Amino acid sequence: MTLIFWLSLTALAFTYVGYPLWLFVILKLLPKRSVAVQHDDTDGDADRIGDHIGELAEDGNAGNSAAKVSVVLVARDEEQRIGDRLTNLLASKDVAEMEIVLVCDGCSDATAQRAQAAAGAKLHLVEFHESRGKAHGINAGVAAATGEIVVFADARQRFDDSAVAKLVAAFDDCRVAAVSGSLEIEASQAGTGAGVDLYWKLEKFIRQSEARIDSCIGCTGAIYAIRRKLFEPMPDDTILDDVVVPMRLAVAGGQVKFLADALAYDPQKLAPDTERRRKTRTLAGNFQMLVRYPGWLLPWRNRLWWQLIAHKYLRLAGPVLLVVCLVSNLMLISWHPLFILTMVGQLAFYLFAVIGLLVPSSGWRLLTVTSGFVFLQWLCVRGFFEWLRRSMSRADGTWK
């Protein structure tokens, strides 16, 4: 039982503190290295993608500085903001040529008409009378795109006017298959929201560090880009396109980079209500990915297997580890005084979290961090049951 307690506590500490610290140390100790093209010989898609990356490397010139860019945006009933969104995209600086591929996924309003008025000849419209979900829309949008580089965007956010050019410039390195931008979200003044803001900052540090070592695990869904020729359609029920698409490319041998200065801005704050919906979906997608792509956990098939486990999958075990840590500690209290101290520490932690949840206006850092952490663990449980619900009902990824 002692071993179980210390293992669960160590796993929790490594997941949220140890892994970021490990990345920091690695960046300090190791020189920047090149990653050779490598891919799984048993996977036909990986063969094709790896071969294409290899051809770019042999040419010695990716030739993307003046590439045509296709911005793919999937929308449903966005007539109120689609005009401003497309105007924002078309205002991008230093982009040689741009087209916007708008996929109207079962729109019942004037989204298409307002988009046409805003973008004119630069708009390529793809319409579906019934909603098929974002993943299906992305598949259709990329199929309709003609640019060498595809940039994925959402309707709600806006891009910095230099963001697209910065994403495109990263592809001048022939090893790069995907590039993630950075999403700026205003922190909520609520205690839990402030705690989640700290988590979001940590997440961006991890992505940037992973990209400097080799490749980041996943991209920012609101702003990322890929080479169009490397894209393979994904299942229509895919929840996390922004992780599945770049991970496929990484497994096939490409690099996935993170640009902290390629910015998108989100008008929504990191408030508990909005984070509840977003993180539940994200965590459900992680459970789906774990089950659907087990080969990504094998070192001989995925050079990023360790980062994937540490960055994504260990977090899914967070609620279980917390329960195990608490129960095992209870069983050890009578065995050694040390476990009385650890139990007091755990109870104090949860007390601070409850106070932070009940008094969200408190600005005390200890309350915001503990309440934000517990809130995220609760969302992980919700994400698990959301994934189960989708799996059992064979949900097709349609919008909520």
CSV table of C-alpha atoms in Angstrom, one decimal:
chain,number,residue,atom,x,y,z
A,1,MET,CA,0.0,0.0,0.0
A,2,THR,CA,3.0,2.3,0.7
A,3,LEU,CA,4.3,1.6,-2.8
A,4,ILE,CA,0.8,2.4,-4.3
A,5,PHE,CA,0.6,5.7,-2.4
A,6,TRP,CA,4.1,6.9,-3.5
A,7,LEU,CA,3.6,5.7,-7.1
A,8,SER,CA,0.3,7.5,-7.5
A,9,LEU,CA,1.7,10.7,-5.9
A,10,THR,CA,4.8,10.6,-8.1
A,11,ALA,CA,2.7,10.0,-11.2
A,12,LEU,CA,0.6,13.1,-10.4
A,13,ALA,CA,3.6,15.2,-9.6
A,14,PHE,CA,5.4,14.1,-12.8
A,15,THR,CA,2.3,14.8,-15.0
A,16,TYR,CA,1.8,18.4,-13.9
A,17,VAL,CA,5.3,19.5,-12.7
A,18,GLY,CA,7.9,16.9,-13.6
A,19,TYR,CA,7.2,16.7,-17.3
A,20,PRO,CA,7.5,20.5,-17.9
A,21,LEU,CA,10.6,20.5,-15.7
A,22,TRP,CA,12.1,17.6,-17.7
A,23,LEU,CA,11.5,19.6,-20.9
A,24,PHE,CA,13.2,22.6,-19.4
A,25,VAL,CA,16.2,20.6,-18.4
A,26,ILE,CA,16.5,18.8,-21.8
A,27,LEU,CA,16.4,22.2,-23.6
A,28,LYS,CA,19.2,23.5,-21.4
A,29,LEU,CA,21.4,20.4,-21.7
A,30,LEU,CA,21.0,19.2,-25.3
A,31,PRO,CA,22.0,21.1,-28.4
A,32,LYS,CA,19.4,21.6,-31.1
A,33,ARG,CA,19.2,18.4,-33.2
A,34,SER,CA,17.9,17.3,-36.6
A,35,VAL,CA,15.4,14.6,-36.8
A,36,ALA,CA,15.8,12.1,-39.6
A,37,VAL,CA,12.8,11.2,-41.7
A,38,GLN,CA,11.4,7.9,-40.3
A,39,HIS,CA,8.1,6.1,-40.7
A,40,ASP,CA,6.4,2.9,-40.1
A,41,ASP,CA,6.9,0.5,-43.0
A,42,THR,CA,3.6,-1.3,-42.2
A,43,ASP,CA,1.5,1.8,-42.7
A,44,GLY,CA,0.7,2.7,-46.3
A,45,ASP,CA,-0.3,6.3,-45.4
A,46,ALA,CA,2.9,6.8,-43.5
A,47,ASP,CA,4.9,5.4,-46.4
A,48,ARG,CA,3.4,7.9,-48.7
A,49,ILE,CA,3.8,10.9,-46.4
A,50,GLY,CA,7.4,9.9,-45.4
A,51,ASP,CA,8.3,9.5,-49.1
A,52,HIS,CA,7.0,13.0,-49.9
A,53,ILE,CA,8.9,14.5,-47.0
A,54,GLY,CA,12.0,12.6,-48.2
A,55,GLU,CA,11.6,14.1,-51.7
A,56,LEU,CA,11.5,17.6,-50.3
A,57,ALA,CA,14.6,16.9,-48.3
A,58,GLU,CA,16.4,15.6,-51.4
A,59,ASP,CA,15.4,18.7,-53.4
A,60,GLY,CA,16.9,20.8,-50.6
A,61,ASN,CA,14.2,23.5,-51.1
A,62,ALA,CA,10.7,23.3,-49.9
A,63,GLY,CA,9.8,26.5,-51.8
A,64,ASN,CA,6.9,27.7,-49.7
A,65,SER,CA,7.8,31.4,-49.1
A,66,ALA,CA,5.6,32.3,-52.1
A,67,ALA,CA,3.2,29.4,-51.8
A,68,LYS,CA,-0.5,29.7,-52.4
A,69,VAL,CA,-2.5,29.4,-49.2
A,70,SER,CA,-5.9,27.9,-48.7
A,71,VAL,CA,-7.6,28.8,-45.5
A,72,VAL,CA,-10.2,26.1,-44.6
A,73,LEU,CA,-12.9,27.1,-42.2
A,74,VAL,CA,-15.9,25.0,-41.2
A,75,ALA,CA,-18.9,26.9,-40.0
A,76,ARG,CA,-22.5,26.3,-39.0
A,77,ASP,CA,-25.0,29.2,-38.7
A,78,GLU,CA,-22.3,31.9,-38.3
A,79,GLU,CA,-24.0,34.8,-40.2
A,80,GLN,CA,-23.4,37.3,-37.4
A,81,ARG,CA,-19.6,37.0,-37.5
A,82,ILE,CA,-18.6,35.3,-40.8
A,83,GLY,CA,-18.2,38.6,-42.7
A,84,ASP,CA,-15.8,40.2,-40.2
A,85,ARG,CA,-13.9,36.9,-39.9
A,86,LEU,CA,-13.3,36.6,-43.6
A,87,THR,CA,-12.3,40.3,-43.8
A,88,ASN,CA,-9.8,39.6,-41.0
A,89,LEU,CA,-8.3,36.7,-42.9
A,90,LEU,CA,-8.1,38.6,-46.2
A,91,ALA,CA,-6.2,41.4,-44.4
A,92,SER,CA,-3.3,39.0,-43.8
A,93,LYS,CA,0.0,40.6,-44.8
A,94,ASP,CA,2.9,39.2,-46.9
A,95,VAL,CA,0.8,36.3,-48.4
A,96,ALA,CA,1.4,35.7,-52.1
A,97,GLU,CA,-2.0,34.3,-52.9
A,98,MET,CA,-4.9,33.2,-50.7
A,99,GLU,CA,-8.2,31.5,-51.2
A,100,ILE,CA,-10.8,30.8,-48.5
A,101,VAL,CA,-12.5,27.5,-48.5
A,102,LEU,CA,-15.7,27.9,-46.4
A,103,VAL,CA,-17.5,24.7,-45.6
A,104,CYS,CA,-21.1,25.5,-44.6
A,105,ASP,CA,-22.0,22.4,-42.5
A,106,GLY,CA,-25.8,22.3,-42.5
A,107,CYS,CA,-26.2,26.1,-42.2
A,108,SER,CA,-29.8,27.3,-42.0
A,109,ASP,CA,-29.1,31.0,-42.0
A,110,ALA,CA,-27.3,33.5,-44.4
A,111,THR,CA,-23.8,32.4,-43.6
A,112,ALA,CA,-23.0,31.6,-47.2
A,113,GLN,CA,-24.4,34.8,-48.6
A,114,ARG,CA,-22.6,37.0,-46.2
A,115,ALA,CA,-19.4,35.1,-46.8
A,116,GLN,CA,-19.7,35.6,-50.5
A,117,ALA,CA,-20.3,39.3,-50.0
A,118,ALA,CA,-17.2,39.6,-47.8
A,119,ALA,CA,-14.7,37.5,-49.8
A,120,GLY,CA,-16.0,37.6,-53.4
A,121,ALA,CA,-13.9,35.7,-55.9
A,122,LYS,CA,-11.5,34.6,-53.2
A,123,LEU,CA,-14.2,32.4,-51.7
A,124,HIS,CA,-14.6,28.7,-52.5
A,125,LEU,CA,-17.9,27.7,-51.0
A,126,VAL,CA,-18.7,24.1,-50.1
A,127,GLU,CA,-22.2,23.5,-48.7
A,128,PHE,CA,-23.9,20.5,-47.1
A,129,HIS,CA,-27.6,20.7,-46.4
A,130,GLU,CA,-27.3,18.5,-43.4
A,131,SER,CA,-24.7,18.8,-40.6
A,132,ARG,CA,-22.0,16.2,-40.8
A,133,GLY,CA,-19.6,17.5,-38.2
A,134,LYS,CA,-16.3,19.4,-38.2
A,135,ALA,CA,-14.1,16.5,-39.2
A,136,HIS,CA,-16.2,15.7,-42.2
A,137,GLY,CA,-16.1,19.4,-43.1
A,138,ILE,CA,-12.3,19.6,-42.8
A,139,ASN,CA,-12.0,16.5,-45.1
A,140,ALA,CA,-14.2,18.2,-47.7
A,141,GLY,CA,-12.5,21.6,-47.3
A,142,VAL,CA,-9.0,20.2,-47.9
A,143,ALA,CA,-10.3,18.2,-50.8
A,144,ALA,CA,-11.5,21.4,-52.4
A,145,ALA,CA,-8.4,23.4,-51.6
A,146,THR,CA,-5.9,24.2,-54.2
A,147,GLY,CA,-3.1,25.9,-52.2
A,148,GLU,CA,0.2,24.2,-51.3
A,149,ILE,CA,-0.3,25.2,-47.7
A,150,VAL,CA,-3.6,24.7,-45.9
A,151,VAL,CA,-4.3,26.9,-42.8
A,152,PHE,CA,-7.2,25.8,-40.5
A,153,ALA,CA,-9.2,28.5,-38.8
A,154,ASP,CA,-12.4,28.8,-36.8
A,155,ALA,CA,-15.2,31.4,-37.1
A,156,ARG,CA,-14.9,32.9,-33.6
A,157,GLN,CA,-11.3,34.0,-33.4
A,158,ARG,CA,-9.4,36.5,-35.4
A,159,PHE,CA,-5.8,36.3,-36.7
A,160,ASP,CA,-3.0,38.8,-36.2
A,161,ASP,CA,-2.3,40.2,-39.7
A,162,SER,CA,1.1,38.6,-39.8
A,163,ALA,CA,0.0,35.2,-38.5
A,164,VAL,CA,-0.6,33.4,-41.9
A,165,ALA,CA,2.7,34.6,-43.3
A,166,LYS,CA,4.6,33.3,-40.3
A,167,LEU,CA,2.9,29.9,-40.5
A,168,VAL,CA,3.8,29.7,-44.2
A,169,ALA,CA,7.4,30.7,-43.7
A,170,ALA,CA,8.0,27.8,-41.3
A,171,PHE,CA,7.4,25.4,-44.2
A,172,ASP,CA,10.6,26.6,-45.9
A,173,ASP,CA,12.2,23.8,-43.7
A,174,CYS,CA,11.5,20.7,-45.8
A,175,ARG,CA,11.2,18.5,-42.7
A,176,VAL,CA,8.2,20.5,-41.4
A,177,ALA,CA,4.8,18.9,-42.1
A,178,ALA,CA,2.6,21.0,-39.7
A,179,VAL,CA,2.9,24.3,-37.8
A,180,SER,CA,0.8,25.4,-34.9
A,181,GLY,CA,0.1,29.0,-34.1
A,182,SER,CA,-0.7,30.3,-30.6
A,183,LEU,CA,-4.1,31.2,-29.2
A,184,GLU,CA,-4.4,34.2,-26.9
A,185,ILE,CA,-7.3,34.0,-24.5
A,186,GLU,CA,-8.1,36.6,-21.9
A,187,ALA,CA,-8.0,35.2,-18.3
A,188,SER,CA,-11.3,35.3,-16.4
A,189,GLN,CA,-11.4,37.1,-13.1
A,190,ALA,CA,-13.2,34.2,-11.5
A,191,GLY,CA,-11.0,32.0,-9.2
A,192,THR,CA,-11.4,28.8,-11.2
A,193,GLY,CA,-10.9,30.7,-14.5
A,194,ALA,CA,-7.7,32.2,-13.2
A,195,GLY,CA,-6.5,28.7,-12.2
A,196,VAL,CA,-7.3,27.4,-15.7
A,197,ASP,CA,-5.4,30.4,-17.2
A,198,LEU,CA,-2.2,29.1,-15.4
A,199,TYR,CA,-2.8,25.7,-16.9
A,200,TRP,CA,-3.2,27.2,-20.4
A,201,LYS,CA,0.1,29.1,-20.0
A,202,LEU,CA,1.8,25.8,-18.9
A,203,GLU,CA,0.3,24.1,-21.9
A,204,LYS,CA,1.8,26.6,-24.3
A,205,PHE,CA,5.2,26.3,-22.6
A,206,ILE,CA,5.0,22.5,-23.1
A,207,ARG,CA,4.1,22.8,-26.8
A,208,GLN,CA,6.8,25.3,-27.5
A,209,SER,CA,9.4,23.2,-25.6
A,210,GLU,CA,8.4,20.0,-27.4
A,211,ALA,CA,8.7,21.8,-30.8
A,212,ARG,CA,12.2,23.0,-30.0
A,213,ILE,CA,13.3,19.5,-29.1
A,214,ASP,CA,11.5,17.8,-32.1
A,215,SER,CA,7.7,18.2,-32.5
A,216,CYS,CA,4.8,19.3,-30.4
A,217,ILE,CA,2.0,16.9,-29.6
A,218,GLY,CA,-0.9,18.4,-31.4
A,219,CYS,CA,-1.7,21.9,-32.6
A,220,THR,CA,-3.9,24.8,-31.6
A,221,GLY,CA,-7.2,24.1,-33.3
A,222,ALA,CA,-8.0,27.7,-34.0
A,223,ILE,CA,-4.8,28.3,-35.9
A,224,TYR,CA,-2.6,25.7,-37.5
A,225,ALA,CA,-1.3,24.8,-41.0
A,226,ILE,CA,-0.2,21.7,-42.9
A,227,ARG,CA,1.2,20.7,-46.3
A,228,ARG,CA,-1.9,19.9,-48.4
A,229,LYS,CA,-0.3,17.0,-50.2
A,230,LEU,CA,0.4,15.2,-46.9
A,231,PHE,CA,-3.3,15.3,-45.7
A,232,GLU,CA,-5.2,12.1,-45.3
A,233,PRO,CA,-9.0,12.2,-44.6
A,234,MET,CA,-9.9,11.3,-41.0
A,235,PRO,CA,-12.9,9.5,-39.7
A,236,ASP,CA,-16.0,11.7,-39.6
A,237,ASP,CA,-16.5,11.2,-35.9
A,238,THR,CA,-13.0,12.5,-35.0
A,239,ILE,CA,-13.2,14.9,-32.1
A,240,LEU,CA,-9.6,16.3,-32.0
A,241,ASP,CA,-8.6,17.1,-35.6
A,242,ASP,CA,-5.9,19.4,-34.3
A,243,VAL,CA,-4.2,16.5,-32.6
A,244,VAL,CA,-5.0,13.6,-34.9
A,245,VAL,CA,-3.9,15.4,-38.1
A,246,PRO,CA,-0.5,16.6,-36.9
A,247,MET,CA,0.2,13.3,-35.0
A,248,ARG,CA,-0.4,11.3,-38.2
A,249,LEU,CA,2.2,13.6,-39.9
A,250,ALA,CA,4.6,13.3,-37.1
A,251,VAL,CA,4.3,9.5,-36.9
A,252,ALA,CA,5.0,9.4,-40.7
A,253,GLY,CA,8.3,11.3,-40.2
A,254,GLY,CA,7.4,15.0,-40.4
A,255,GLN,CA,8.0,17.6,-37.8
A,256,VAL,CA,5.3,19.6,-36.1
A,257,LYS,CA,6.4,23.1,-35.0
A,258,PHE,CA,4.9,25.7,-32.6
A,259,LEU,CA,5.1,29.4,-33.3
A,260,ALA,CA,4.4,31.5,-30.3
A,261,ASP,CA,4.3,34.7,-32.4
A,262,ALA,CA,1.7,33.4,-35.0
A,263,LEU,CA,-1.2,34.7,-33.0
A,264,ALA,CA,-5.0,34.2,-33.0
A,265,TYR,CA,-7.2,36.0,-30.5
A,266,ASP,CA,-10.2,34.5,-28.9
A,267,PRO,CA,-13.0,36.9,-27.6
A,268,GLN,CA,-14.2,34.3,-25.1
A,269,LYS,CA,-12.6,34.4,-21.7
A,270,LEU,CA,-11.3,31.4,-19.8
A,271,ALA,CA,-14.5,31.4,-17.7
A,272,PRO,CA,-15.6,28.1,-16.1
A,273,ASP,CA,-18.8,27.8,-18.3
A,274,THR,CA,-16.9,28.1,-21.6
A,275,GLU,CA,-14.0,25.9,-20.4
A,276,ARG,CA,-16.4,23.2,-19.2
A,277,ARG,CA,-17.6,22.7,-22.8
A,278,ARG,CA,-14.3,23.1,-24.5
A,279,LYS,CA,-12.2,20.9,-22.1
A,280,THR,CA,-14.9,18.2,-21.9
A,281,ARG,CA,-14.8,17.9,-25.7
A,282,THR,CA,-11.0,17.9,-25.7
A,283,LEU,CA,-10.6,15.3,-23.1
A,284,ALA,CA,-13.3,13.1,-24.7
A,285,GLY,CA,-11.1,13.4,-27.9
A,286,ASN,CA,-8.0,12.2,-26.0
A,287,PHE,CA,-9.9,9.1,-24.8
A,288,GLN,CA,-11.0,8.5,-28.4
A,289,MET,CA,-7.5,8.9,-29.7
A,290,LEU,CA,-6.0,6.6,-27.1
A,291,VAL,CA,-8.3,3.7,-28.1
A,292,ARG,CA,-8.3,4.4,-31.9
A,293,TYR,CA,-4.5,4.8,-32.4
A,294,PRO,CA,-2.8,2.3,-30.0
A,295,GLY,CA,0.2,2.0,-32.3
A,296,TRP,CA,1.2,5.5,-31.4
A,297,LEU,CA,2.3,4.2,-28.0
A,298,LEU,CA,4.9,1.9,-29.5
A,299,PRO,CA,8.5,3.3,-29.6
A,300,TRP,CA,9.3,1.6,-32.9
A,301,ARG,CA,6.3,3.1,-34.6
A,302,ASN,CA,6.2,6.6,-33.1
A,303,ARG,CA,9.4,8.5,-32.1
A,304,LEU,CA,7.2,10.8,-30.0
A,305,TRP,CA,5.6,8.0,-28.0
A,306,TRP,CA,7.0,9.2,-24.7
A,307,GLN,CA,5.9,12.8,-25.2
A,308,LEU,CA,2.4,11.6,-26.2
A,309,ILE,CA,2.1,9.6,-23.0
A,310,ALA,CA,3.5,12.3,-20.7
A,311,HIS,CA,1.7,15.2,-22.4
A,312,LYS,CA,-1.7,13.7,-23.2
A,313,TYR,CA,-2.5,10.3,-21.7
A,314,LEU,CA,-1.1,10.6,-18.1
A,315,ARG,CA,-3.5,13.5,-17.6
A,316,LEU,CA,-6.4,11.2,-18.3
A,317,ALA,CA,-5.4,9.2,-15.3
A,318,GLY,CA,-5.4,12.2,-13.0
A,319,PRO,CA,-8.8,11.7,-11.3
A,320,VAL,CA,-8.0,8.0,-10.7
A,321,LEU,CA,-4.5,8.8,-9.3
A,322,LEU,CA,-6.1,11.4,-6.9
A,323,VAL,CA,-8.6,8.8,-5.6
A,324,VAL,CA,-5.9,6.2,-5.2
A,325,CYS,CA,-3.6,8.6,-3.4
A,326,LEU,CA,-6.3,9.6,-1.0
A,327,VAL,CA,-7.6,6.1,-0.2
A,328,SER,CA,-4.1,4.6,0.2
A,329,ASN,CA,-3.1,7.5,2.5
A,330,LEU,CA,-6.2,6.7,4.7
A,331,MET,CA,-5.1,3.1,5.0
A,332,LEU,CA,-1.6,4.1,6.0
A,333,ILE,CA,-2.4,6.7,8.7
A,334,SER,CA,-2.0,4.3,11.6
A,335,TRP,CA,1.2,2.8,10.2
A,336,HIS,CA,3.6,5.9,10.3
A,337,PRO,CA,3.3,9.5,11.5
A,338,LEU,CA,4.5,10.7,8.0
A,339,PHE,CA,1.2,9.6,6.5
A,340,ILE,CA,-0.7,11.8,9.0
A,341,LEU,CA,1.1,14.8,7.6
A,342,THR,CA,0.5,13.7,4.0
A,343,MET,CA,-3.2,13.3,4.7
A,344,VAL,CA,-3.4,16.7,6.3
A,345,GLY,CA,-1.7,18.1,3.2
A,346,GLN,CA,-4.3,16.4,0.9
A,347,LEU,CA,-7.2,17.5,3.0
A,348,ALA,CA,-5.9,21.1,3.1
A,349,PHE,CA,-5.5,21.0,-0.7
A,350,TYR,CA,-9.1,20.0,-1.2
A,351,LEU,CA,-10.3,22.5,1.4
A,352,PHE,CA,-8.5,25.3,-0.5
A,353,ALA,CA,-10.0,24.0,-3.8
A,354,VAL,CA,-13.6,24.0,-2.4
A,355,ILE,CA,-13.1,27.5,-1.0
A,356,GLY,CA,-11.8,28.7,-4.4
A,357,LEU,CA,-14.9,27.2,-6.1
A,358,LEU,CA,-17.3,28.7,-3.6
A,359,VAL,CA,-15.6,32.1,-3.5
A,360,PRO,CA,-14.6,32.7,-7.2
A,361,SER,CA,-14.0,36.4,-6.6
A,362,SER,CA,-11.0,35.6,-4.4
A,363,GLY,CA,-7.7,36.7,-5.8
A,364,TRP,CA,-5.6,34.5,-3.6
A,365,ARG,CA,-3.3,32.4,-5.8
A,366,LEU,CA,-3.4,29.3,-3.7
A,367,LEU,CA,-7.2,29.2,-4.0
A,368,THR,CA,-7.3,29.8,-7.8
A,369,VAL,CA,-4.6,27.2,-8.5
A,370,THR,CA,-6.2,24.4,-6.4
A,371,SER,CA,-9.7,25.1,-7.5
A,372,GLY,CA,-8.6,25.2,-11.2
A,373,PHE,CA,-6.8,21.9,-10.8
A,374,VAL,CA,-9.7,20.2,-9.2
A,375,PHE,CA,-12.1,21.7,-11.8
A,376,LEU,CA,-9.9,20.2,-14.6
A,377,GLN,CA,-10.0,16.8,-13.0
A,378,TRP,CA,-13.7,16.9,-12.8
A,379,LEU,CA,-13.8,17.8,-16.5
A,380,CYS,CA,-11.6,14.8,-17.2
A,381,VAL,CA,-14.3,12.6,-15.7
A,382,ARG,CA,-16.9,14.4,-17.8
A,383,GLY,CA,-14.8,13.9,-20.8
A,384,PHE,CA,-14.6,10.1,-20.2
A,385,PHE,CA,-18.3,9.8,-20.0
A,386,GLU,CA,-18.8,12.0,-23.1
A,387,TRP,CA,-16.4,9.7,-25.0
A,388,LEU,CA,-18.4,6.7,-23.8
A,389,ARG,CA,-21.7,8.4,-24.8
A,390,ARG,CA,-20.3,9.1,-28.3
A,391,SER,CA,-18.9,5.6,-28.7
A,392,MET,CA,-22.1,3.9,-27.6
A,393,SER,CA,-24.4,6.1,-29.7
A,394,ARG,CA,-21.9,6.0,-32.7
A,395,ALA,CA,-22.1,9.8,-32.8
A,396,ASP,CA,-20.9,11.2,-36.1
A,397,GLY,CA,-19.3,14.4,-34.7
A,398,THR,CA,-22.1,16.8,-35.5
A,399,TRP,CA,-22.2,20.1,-33.8
A,400,LYS,CA,-23.9,20.7,-30.5
